């Protein structure tokens, strides 16, 4: 009998990255923020990647910023935005430019300007090139600032949403509320949907702050420097960061930040990510209410807050439960075989993980939501 030997290896990977809200970002100077575009110690070569809409509006300022920092760079790679561009083909295009420019594994981070899609495709390109190169993210949309710029996960769509992905956070992430001033109102609502999710699932103090000051902040595109508007942004980012760092690789599939992300993938071909998150969360609120996890008064507060923020309360995509059930089944496959749907629980900032949602229960929740939004 041949003697067998077995060795067990255990290794730990430490991750450190920063996320900053910095007014006046495009006017920054290396004397004040020397590390804004990555460490200046070993190389000033960088490959800039810019969303095409961002380039049209801020391209000259970005190029001036690169010049002030004496960055050695090729012409920025301008990529399309939107979910249709979140594909392996876009990542392949980025890889070709990385190869042409000669991006090394260390010391020359990609510089990525854009919303969530830009960060996903460029982050995935960074993760899969030379087994991982660094990048710095600059979020120019509200949803990018709240949900994407500091995320560990990056992904592209391949037959299904986010089917190919990796854990590869930026070394640093920045945003400036001034970017939000020129966003279309629909883009503001898209990001507000993520803030709404955070208030329900992660931060008990954010919920009443939104009830009192959210409608004004949304109407002003978060441009006011008052403490309440800044607190809404800071609390949203901080709550998401706490959630991510506590379970970075999702070894525990129970994750409160998955609130609004169980049936929403089925909606996103028709509506935006933020809108889908809101509708998903409203549906699960109705399920939680029927199961006794949410009181009628808190249920109504959740719906009222969504309404006051101008968020969608209903869409025709909810009239076809089949795709929603398919999305729920796929979410369960992603979560170790259980649905583990994060739903509101008793009060703001708390969730309960639901299992066993079937077609009948989902249908009843859809009826309940339709009735609730029709009453007002």
CSV table of C-alpha atoms in Angstrom, one decimal:
chain,number,residue,atom,x,y,z
A,1,UNK,CA,0.0,0.0,0.0
A,2,UNK,CA,1.4,3.4,-1.0
A,3,UNK,CA,1.8,5.8,1.9
A,4,UNK,CA,-0.2,9.0,1.5
A,5,UNK,CA,0.6,12.4,2.8
A,6,UNK,CA,-1.7,15.3,3.2
A,7,UNK,CA,-0.8,18.9,4.1
A,8,UNK,CA,-3.4,21.6,5.0
A,9,UNK,CA,-2.6,25.2,4.2
A,10,UNK,CA,-4.1,28.3,5.8
A,11,UNK,CA,-3.5,31.8,4.6
A,12,UNK,CA,-5.1,35.1,5.3
A,13,UNK,CA,-5.3,38.0,2.9
A,14,UNK,CA,-5.5,41.5,4.5
A,15,UNK,CA,-7.4,44.1,2.5
A,16,UNK,CA,-7.1,47.9,3.1
A,17,UNK,CA,-8.7,50.5,0.9
A,18,UNK,CA,-10.3,53.9,1.4
A,19,UNK,CA,-13.5,55.7,0.3
A,20,UNK,CA,-13.6,59.5,0.5
A,21,UNK,CA,-16.2,62.1,-0.2
A,22,UNK,CA,-14.1,65.1,-1.3
A,23,UNK,CA,-15.6,68.4,-2.6
A,24,UNK,CA,-13.5,70.1,-5.2
A,25,UNK,CA,-12.1,66.8,-6.4
A,26,UNK,CA,-11.3,67.9,-9.9
A,27,UNK,CA,-9.5,71.0,-8.6
A,28,UNK,CA,-7.1,68.9,-6.4
A,29,UNK,CA,-3.4,69.6,-6.4
A,30,UNK,CA,-0.6,67.3,-5.5
A,31,UNK,CA,0.5,69.6,-2.7
A,32,UNK,CA,-2.7,69.0,-0.9
A,33,UNK,CA,-3.6,65.5,-2.0
A,34,UNK,CA,-0.4,63.8,-3.2
A,35,UNK,CA,-1.8,60.3,-3.3
A,36,UNK,CA,-5.1,61.1,-5.1
A,37,UNK,CA,-4.0,59.3,-8.3
A,38,UNK,CA,-2.1,56.5,-6.5
A,39,UNK,CA,1.4,56.5,-4.9
A,40,UNK,CA,3.8,58.8,-6.6
A,41,UNK,CA,6.8,57.0,-5.1
A,42,UNK,CA,7.8,54.6,-7.9
A,43,UNK,CA,5.9,55.5,-11.1
A,44,UNK,CA,3.7,58.2,-12.6
A,45,UNK,CA,2.5,56.1,-15.5
A,46,UNK,CA,-1.3,55.6,-15.5
A,47,UNK,CA,-4.0,54.3,-17.8
A,48,UNK,CA,-7.1,56.5,-17.5
A,49,UNK,CA,-10.5,54.9,-18.3
A,50,UNK,CA,-13.4,57.3,-18.5
A,51,UNK,CA,-17.1,56.7,-19.1
A,52,UNK,CA,-18.1,58.5,-22.4
A,53,UNK,CA,-20.7,60.7,-20.8
A,54,UNK,CA,-18.2,61.7,-18.1
A,55,UNK,CA,-15.6,62.4,-20.7
A,56,UNK,CA,-18.0,64.7,-22.6
A,57,UNK,CA,-18.8,66.7,-19.5
A,58,UNK,CA,-15.6,66.6,-17.4
A,59,UNK,CA,-12.9,65.3,-19.9
A,60,UNK,CA,-11.0,68.6,-20.0
A,61,UNK,CA,-10.9,68.9,-16.2
A,62,UNK,CA,-9.8,65.3,-15.9
A,63,UNK,CA,-7.0,65.9,-18.4
A,64,UNK,CA,-6.0,69.1,-16.5
A,65,UNK,CA,-5.9,67.1,-13.3
A,66,UNK,CA,-3.6,64.5,-14.8
A,67,UNK,CA,-1.3,67.3,-16.1
A,68,UNK,CA,-1.1,68.9,-12.6
A,69,UNK,CA,-0.1,65.6,-11.1
A,70,UNK,CA,2.5,65.2,-14.0
A,71,UNK,CA,0.9,61.8,-14.9
A,72,UNK,CA,2.4,60.0,-17.9
A,73,UNK,CA,-0.5,58.6,-19.7
A,74,UNK,CA,-1.9,57.7,-23.2
A,75,UNK,CA,-5.1,59.1,-24.5
A,76,UNK,CA,-7.7,58.1,-22.0
A,77,UNK,CA,-9.7,55.0,-22.9
A,78,UNK,CA,-13.3,56.2,-23.3
A,79,UNK,CA,-15.9,53.4,-22.7
A,80,UNK,CA,-19.6,53.4,-23.1
A,81,UNK,CA,-21.8,53.4,-20.0
A,82,UNK,CA,-25.1,51.6,-19.3
A,83,UNK,CA,-25.9,48.0,-18.6
A,84,UNK,CA,-25.5,47.1,-22.3
A,85,UNK,CA,-21.8,47.8,-22.0
A,86,UNK,CA,-21.2,45.7,-18.9
A,87,UNK,CA,-19.9,42.7,-20.9
A,88,UNK,CA,-16.8,40.6,-21.4
A,89,UNK,CA,-16.3,42.5,-24.7
A,90,UNK,CA,-15.8,45.8,-22.9
A,91,UNK,CA,-13.4,44.1,-20.5
A,92,UNK,CA,-11.5,42.6,-23.4
A,93,UNK,CA,-11.2,46.1,-24.9
A,94,UNK,CA,-9.7,47.4,-21.7
A,95,UNK,CA,-7.3,44.4,-21.5
A,96,UNK,CA,-6.0,45.2,-25.0
A,97,UNK,CA,-5.3,48.8,-24.0
A,98,UNK,CA,-3.6,47.6,-20.8
A,99,UNK,CA,-1.4,45.4,-22.9
A,100,UNK,CA,-0.6,48.1,-25.4
A,101,UNK,CA,0.3,50.6,-22.6
A,102,UNK,CA,2.3,47.9,-20.8
A,103,UNK,CA,0.5,48.0,-17.4
A,104,UNK,CA,2.6,46.2,-14.8
A,105,UNK,CA,1.3,44.2,-11.9
A,106,UNK,CA,2.2,46.8,-9.3
A,107,UNK,CA,2.7,50.6,-8.8
A,108,UNK,CA,0.6,51.9,-11.8
A,109,UNK,CA,-3.1,51.8,-10.9
A,110,UNK,CA,-5.7,52.2,-13.5
A,111,UNK,CA,-7.7,55.5,-13.0
A,112,UNK,CA,-11.4,54.9,-13.5
A,113,UNK,CA,-14.0,57.7,-13.8
A,114,UNK,CA,-17.7,56.8,-14.1
A,115,UNK,CA,-20.7,55.2,-12.5
A,116,UNK,CA,-21.3,51.7,-11.3
A,117,UNK,CA,-20.9,50.1,-14.8
A,118,UNK,CA,-17.5,51.7,-15.4
A,119,UNK,CA,-16.3,50.5,-12.0
A,120,UNK,CA,-17.5,47.0,-12.7
A,121,UNK,CA,-16.0,46.5,-16.1
A,122,UNK,CA,-12.7,48.3,-15.3
A,123,UNK,CA,-12.5,46.6,-11.9
A,124,UNK,CA,-13.1,43.2,-13.5
A,125,UNK,CA,-10.5,44.0,-16.1
A,126,UNK,CA,-8.0,44.9,-13.4
A,127,UNK,CA,-8.9,41.8,-11.4
A,128,UNK,CA,-8.3,39.5,-14.3
A,129,UNK,CA,-5.1,41.1,-15.8
A,130,UNK,CA,-1.9,39.7,-14.4
A,131,UNK,CA,-4.0,38.1,-11.7
A,132,UNK,CA,-4.9,41.5,-10.3
A,133,UNK,CA,-3.6,45.0,-10.8
A,134,UNK,CA,-4.5,48.0,-8.7
A,135,UNK,CA,-7.0,50.7,-9.7
A,136,UNK,CA,-8.4,53.9,-8.2
A,137,UNK,CA,-12.1,54.6,-8.6
A,138,UNK,CA,-13.7,58.0,-9.1
A,139,UNK,CA,-17.5,57.8,-8.8
A,140,UNK,CA,-19.4,60.4,-10.8
A,141,UNK,CA,-22.9,59.1,-10.2
A,142,UNK,CA,-24.8,58.9,-6.9
A,143,UNK,CA,-25.4,55.1,-7.3
A,144,UNK,CA,-21.7,54.7,-8.0
A,145,UNK,CA,-20.8,56.6,-4.9
A,146,UNK,CA,-23.2,54.7,-2.6
A,147,UNK,CA,-23.1,51.2,-4.0
A,148,UNK,CA,-20.1,50.7,-6.3
A,149,UNK,CA,-17.0,52.8,-5.8
A,150,UNK,CA,-15.7,51.0,-2.8
A,151,UNK,CA,-17.2,47.6,-3.3
A,152,UNK,CA,-15.1,44.5,-3.1
A,153,UNK,CA,-17.0,42.8,-5.9
A,154,UNK,CA,-16.7,43.6,-9.6
A,155,UNK,CA,-18.6,41.8,-12.3
A,156,UNK,CA,-19.8,41.7,-15.9
A,157,UNK,CA,-22.9,40.2,-17.4
A,158,UNK,CA,-22.6,37.0,-19.4
A,159,UNK,CA,-26.0,35.5,-20.2
A,160,UNK,CA,-27.2,36.7,-16.8
A,161,UNK,CA,-26.5,39.7,-14.6
A,162,UNK,CA,-23.1,39.6,-12.9
A,163,UNK,CA,-22.3,36.1,-13.9
A,164,UNK,CA,-18.6,36.6,-14.2
A,165,UNK,CA,-16.9,38.4,-11.3
A,166,UNK,CA,-14.2,38.7,-8.8
A,167,UNK,CA,-13.4,40.2,-5.4
A,168,UNK,CA,-11.1,43.1,-6.2
A,169,UNK,CA,-11.7,46.4,-4.5
A,170,UNK,CA,-10.0,49.6,-5.6
A,171,UNK,CA,-7.0,50.8,-3.6
A,172,UNK,CA,-8.9,54.0,-3.1
A,173,UNK,CA,-12.2,55.4,-4.1
A,174,UNK,CA,-13.4,59.0,-4.3
A,175,UNK,CA,-16.5,61.0,-5.1
A,176,UNK,CA,-17.5,64.7,-5.1
A,177,UNK,CA,-21.2,65.7,-4.6
A,178,UNK,CA,-20.6,68.3,-7.3
A,179,UNK,CA,-20.7,65.5,-9.9
A,180,UNK,CA,-24.4,64.9,-8.9
A,181,UNK,CA,-25.5,68.4,-9.8
A,182,UNK,CA,-25.5,67.6,-13.5
A,183,UNK,CA,-27.1,64.2,-13.3
A,184,UNK,CA,-30.5,63.5,-14.8
A,185,UNK,CA,-33.2,63.3,-12.1
A,186,UNK,CA,-33.6,59.6,-12.9
A,187,UNK,CA,-30.0,59.1,-12.0
A,188,UNK,CA,-30.4,60.8,-8.7
A,189,UNK,CA,-33.4,58.6,-7.9
A,190,UNK,CA,-31.3,55.6,-8.9
A,191,UNK,CA,-28.8,56.4,-6.2
A,192,UNK,CA,-31.5,57.4,-3.8
A,193,UNK,CA,-32.9,53.9,-4.1
A,194,UNK,CA,-29.6,52.6,-2.7
A,195,UNK,CA,-29.7,55.1,0.1
A,196,UNK,CA,-33.2,54.0,0.9
A,197,UNK,CA,-32.1,50.4,1.1
A,198,UNK,CA,-29.3,51.3,3.5
A,199,UNK,CA,-31.8,53.2,5.8
A,200,UNK,CA,-34.1,50.2,5.9
A,201,UNK,CA,-31.5,47.4,6.2
A,202,UNK,CA,-28.4,48.9,7.8
A,203,UNK,CA,-28.7,52.2,9.6
A,204,UNK,CA,-31.5,53.0,12.0
A,205,UNK,CA,-30.6,56.7,12.3
A,206,UNK,CA,-30.5,57.2,8.5
A,207,UNK,CA,-34.2,56.3,8.2
A,208,UNK,CA,-35.6,59.2,10.2
A,209,UNK,CA,-33.0,61.5,8.7
A,210,UNK,CA,-34.3,60.6,5.3
A,211,UNK,CA,-37.9,61.1,6.4
A,212,UNK,CA,-37.2,64.6,7.6
A,213,UNK,CA,-34.5,65.8,5.1
A,214,UNK,CA,-34.5,63.3,2.2
A,215,UNK,CA,-37.0,64.9,-0.1
A,216,UNK,CA,-35.2,68.3,0.0
A,217,UNK,CA,-31.8,66.6,-0.5
A,218,UNK,CA,-33.1,64.7,-3.5
A,219,UNK,CA,-34.7,67.8,-5.0
A,220,UNK,CA,-31.3,69.6,-4.6
A,221,UNK,CA,-29.3,66.8,-6.1
A,222,UNK,CA,-27.5,66.6,-2.7
A,223,UNK,CA,-25.8,69.9,-3.4
A,224,UNK,CA,-26.5,71.7,-0.1
A,225,UNK,CA,-23.5,71.8,2.3
A,226,UNK,CA,-25.8,71.6,5.3
A,227,UNK,CA,-25.0,68.9,7.9
A,228,UNK,CA,-28.1,66.8,7.2
A,229,UNK,CA,-27.4,66.4,3.5
A,230,UNK,CA,-23.8,65.5,4.2
A,231,UNK,CA,-24.8,63.1,6.9
A,232,UNK,CA,-27.1,61.3,4.5
A,233,UNK,CA,-24.2,60.7,2.1
A,234,UNK,CA,-21.6,59.9,4.8
A,235,UNK,CA,-23.9,57.5,6.8
A,236,UNK,CA,-24.8,55.7,3.6
A,237,UNK,CA,-21.2,55.1,2.7
A,238,UNK,CA,-20.2,54.2,6.2
A,239,UNK,CA,-23.0,51.7,6.7
A,240,UNK,CA,-22.1,49.9,3.5
A,241,UNK,CA,-18.4,49.9,4.4
A,242,UNK,CA,-19.2,48.3,7.8
A,243,UNK,CA,-21.3,45.6,6.1
A,244,UNK,CA,-18.6,44.8,3.6
A,245,UNK,CA,-15.7,44.7,5.9
A,246,UNK,CA,-17.5,42.4,8.4
A,247,UNK,CA,-18.0,39.7,5.7
A,248,UNK,CA,-15.8,40.6,2.8
A,249,UNK,CA,-15.8,37.4,0.9
A,250,UNK,CA,-19.4,36.4,1.7
A,251,UNK,CA,-18.4,33.2,3.5
A,252,UNK,CA,-21.6,33.9,5.4
A,253,UNK,CA,-24.3,34.2,2.7
A,254,UNK,CA,-26.4,36.3,5.0
A,255,UNK,CA,-25.7,39.8,4.0
A,256,UNK,CA,-28.0,42.8,4.9
A,257,UNK,CA,-26.7,44.7,1.9
A,258,UNK,CA,-28.4,42.1,-0.3
A,259,UNK,CA,-31.7,43.7,0.7
A,260,UNK,CA,-33.4,44.6,-2.6
A,261,UNK,CA,-31.2,42.2,-4.6
A,262,UNK,CA,-33.2,39.0,-4.6
A,263,UNK,CA,-35.8,39.4,-7.3
A,264,UNK,CA,-34.5,42.7,-8.7
A,265,UNK,CA,-32.2,41.0,-11.3
A,266,UNK,CA,-35.3,40.0,-13.3
A,267,UNK,CA,-36.5,43.6,-13.5
A,268,UNK,CA,-33.2,45.3,-14.6
A,269,UNK,CA,-33.6,44.7,-18.3
A,270,UNK,CA,-36.6,46.9,-18.0
A,271,UNK,CA,-35.8,49.4,-15.3
A,272,UNK,CA,-32.7,50.8,-13.6
A,273,UNK,CA,-30.8,49.1,-10.8
A,274,UNK,CA,-31.9,51.5,-8.1
A,275,UNK,CA,-35.5,51.3,-9.1
A,276,UNK,CA,-35.4,47.5,-9.1
A,277,UNK,CA,-33.8,47.5,-5.7
A,278,UNK,CA,-36.6,49.7,-4.3
A,279,UNK,CA,-39.4,47.5,-5.8
A,280,UNK,CA,-37.7,44.4,-4.6
A,281,UNK,CA,-37.5,45.8,-1.1
A,282,UNK,CA,-41.1,46.9,-1.1
A,283,UNK,CA,-42.2,43.4,-2.1
A,284,UNK,CA,-40.2,41.8,0.6
A,285,UNK,CA,-41.6,44.3,3.1
A,286,UNK,CA,-45.1,42.9,2.3
A,287,UNK,CA,-43.9,39.4,2.8
A,288,UNK,CA,-42.3,40.3,6.1
A,289,UNK,CA,-45.5,42.0,7.2
A,290,UNK,CA,-47.6,38.9,6.4
A,291,UNK,CA,-45.1,36.8,8.4
A,292,UNK,CA,-45.3,39.1,11.4
A,293,UNK,CA,-41.8,40.6,11.2
A,294,UNK,CA,-43.0,44.1,10.3
A,295,UNK,CA,-45.9,46.0,11.9
A,296,UNK,CA,-48.5,47.7,9.8
A,297,UNK,CA,-47.2,51.1,11.0
A,298,UNK,CA,-43.6,50.3,10.0
A,299,UNK,CA,-44.7,48.8,6.7
A,300,UNK,CA,-46.6,52.1,6.0
A,301,UNK,CA,-43.6,54.2,7.0
A,302,UNK,CA,-41.4,52.3,4.5
A,303,UNK,CA,-43.9,52.8,1.7
A,304,UNK,CA,-44.4,56.5,2.7
A,305,UNK,CA,-40.6,57.1,2.7
A,306,UNK,CA,-40.2,55.7,-0.7
A,307,UNK,CA,-43.1,57.8,-2.0
A,308,UNK,CA,-41.7,61.0,-0.4
A,309,UNK,CA,-38.3,60.5,-2.0
A,310,UNK,CA,-40.0,60.1,-5.4
A,311,UNK,CA,-39.0,56.5,-5.7
A,312,UNK,CA,-41.0,54.0,-7.8
A,313,UNK,CA,-43.7,52.2,-6.0
A,314,UNK,CA,-44.9,50.0,-8.9
A,315,UNK,CA,-44.0,48.9,-12.4
A,316,UNK,CA,-45.5,46.7,-15.0
A,317,UNK,CA,-42.5,44.3,-14.6
A,318,UNK,CA,-44.1,43.2,-11.3
A,319,UNK,CA,-47.1,41.9,-13.2
A,320,UNK,CA,-45.1,38.9,-14.5
A,321,UNK,CA,-44.2,36.9,-11.4
A,322,UNK,CA,-42.5,34.0,-13.3
A,323,UNK,CA,-39.2,35.9,-14.0
A,324,UNK,CA,-39.2,37.1,-10.4
A,325,UNK,CA,-39.4,33.5,-9.1
A,326,UNK,CA,-36.6,32.6,-11.5
A,327,UNK,CA,-34.5,35.4,-10.1
A,328,UNK,CA,-35.2,34.3,-6.6
A,329,UNK,CA,-34.2,30.7,-7.5
A,330,UNK,CA,-30.9,32.0,-8.9
A,331,UNK,CA,-30.3,34.1,-5.8
A,332,UNK,CA,-30.7,30.9,-3.7
A,333,UNK,CA,-28.1,29.2,-5.9
A,334,UNK,CA,-25.8,32.1,-5.2
A,335,UNK,CA,-26.4,31.9,-1.4
A,336,UNK,CA,-25.6,28.3,-0.8
A,337,UNK,CA,-29.0,26.8,-1.7
A,338,UNK,CA,-31.1,29.0,0.6
A,339,UNK,CA,-33.1,32.1,-0.4
A,340,UNK,CA,-31.9,34.2,2.6
A,341,UNK,CA,-33.9,37.2,1.4
A,342,UNK,CA,-33.0,40.2,3.7
A,343,UNK,CA,-36.3,41.8,4.7
A,344,UNK,CA,-37.2,44.6,7.1
A,345,UNK,CA,-37.5,43.4,10.7
A,346,UNK,CA,-39.4,45.3,13.3
A,347,UNK,CA,-37.6,48.7,13.0
A,348,UNK,CA,-35.2,50.5,10.7
A,349,UNK,CA,-31.7,49.2,10.4
A,350,UNK,CA,-32.6,45.6,11.0
A,351,UNK,CA,-33.3,42.7,8.7
A,352,UNK,CA,-34.6,39.2,9.0
A,353,UNK,CA,-33.6,36.5,6.4
A,354,UNK,CA,-36.5,34.9,4.8
A,355,UNK,CA,-36.7,31.4,3.3
A,356,UNK,CA,-39.4,29.3,1.7
A,357,UNK,CA,-41.0,32.1,-0.4
A,358,UNK,CA,-43.1,30.3,-3.0
A,359,UNK,CA,-45.2,31.5,-5.9
A,360,UNK,CA,-48.3,31.9,-3.8
A,361,UNK,CA,-46.6,34.0,-1.2
A,362,UNK,CA,-44.9,36.1,-3.8
A,363,UNK,CA,-48.2,36.6,-5.6
A,364,UNK,CA,-49.9,37.7,-2.4
A,365,UNK,CA,-47.1,40.2,-1.7
A,366,UNK,CA,-47.4,41.7,-5.1
A,367,UNK,CA,-51.2,42.1,-4.5
A,368,UNK,CA,-50.5,43.7,-1.1
A,369,UNK,CA,-48.0,46.1,-2.6
A,370,UNK,CA,-50.4,47.1,-5.4
A,371,UNK,CA,-53.1,47.7,-2.9
A,372,UNK,CA,-50.9,49.7,-0.6
A,373,UNK,CA,-49.7,52.0,-3.3
A,374,UNK,CA,-53.2,52.4,-4.8
A,375,UNK,CA,-54.6,53.6,-1.5
A,376,UNK,CA,-52.8,56.9,-1.7
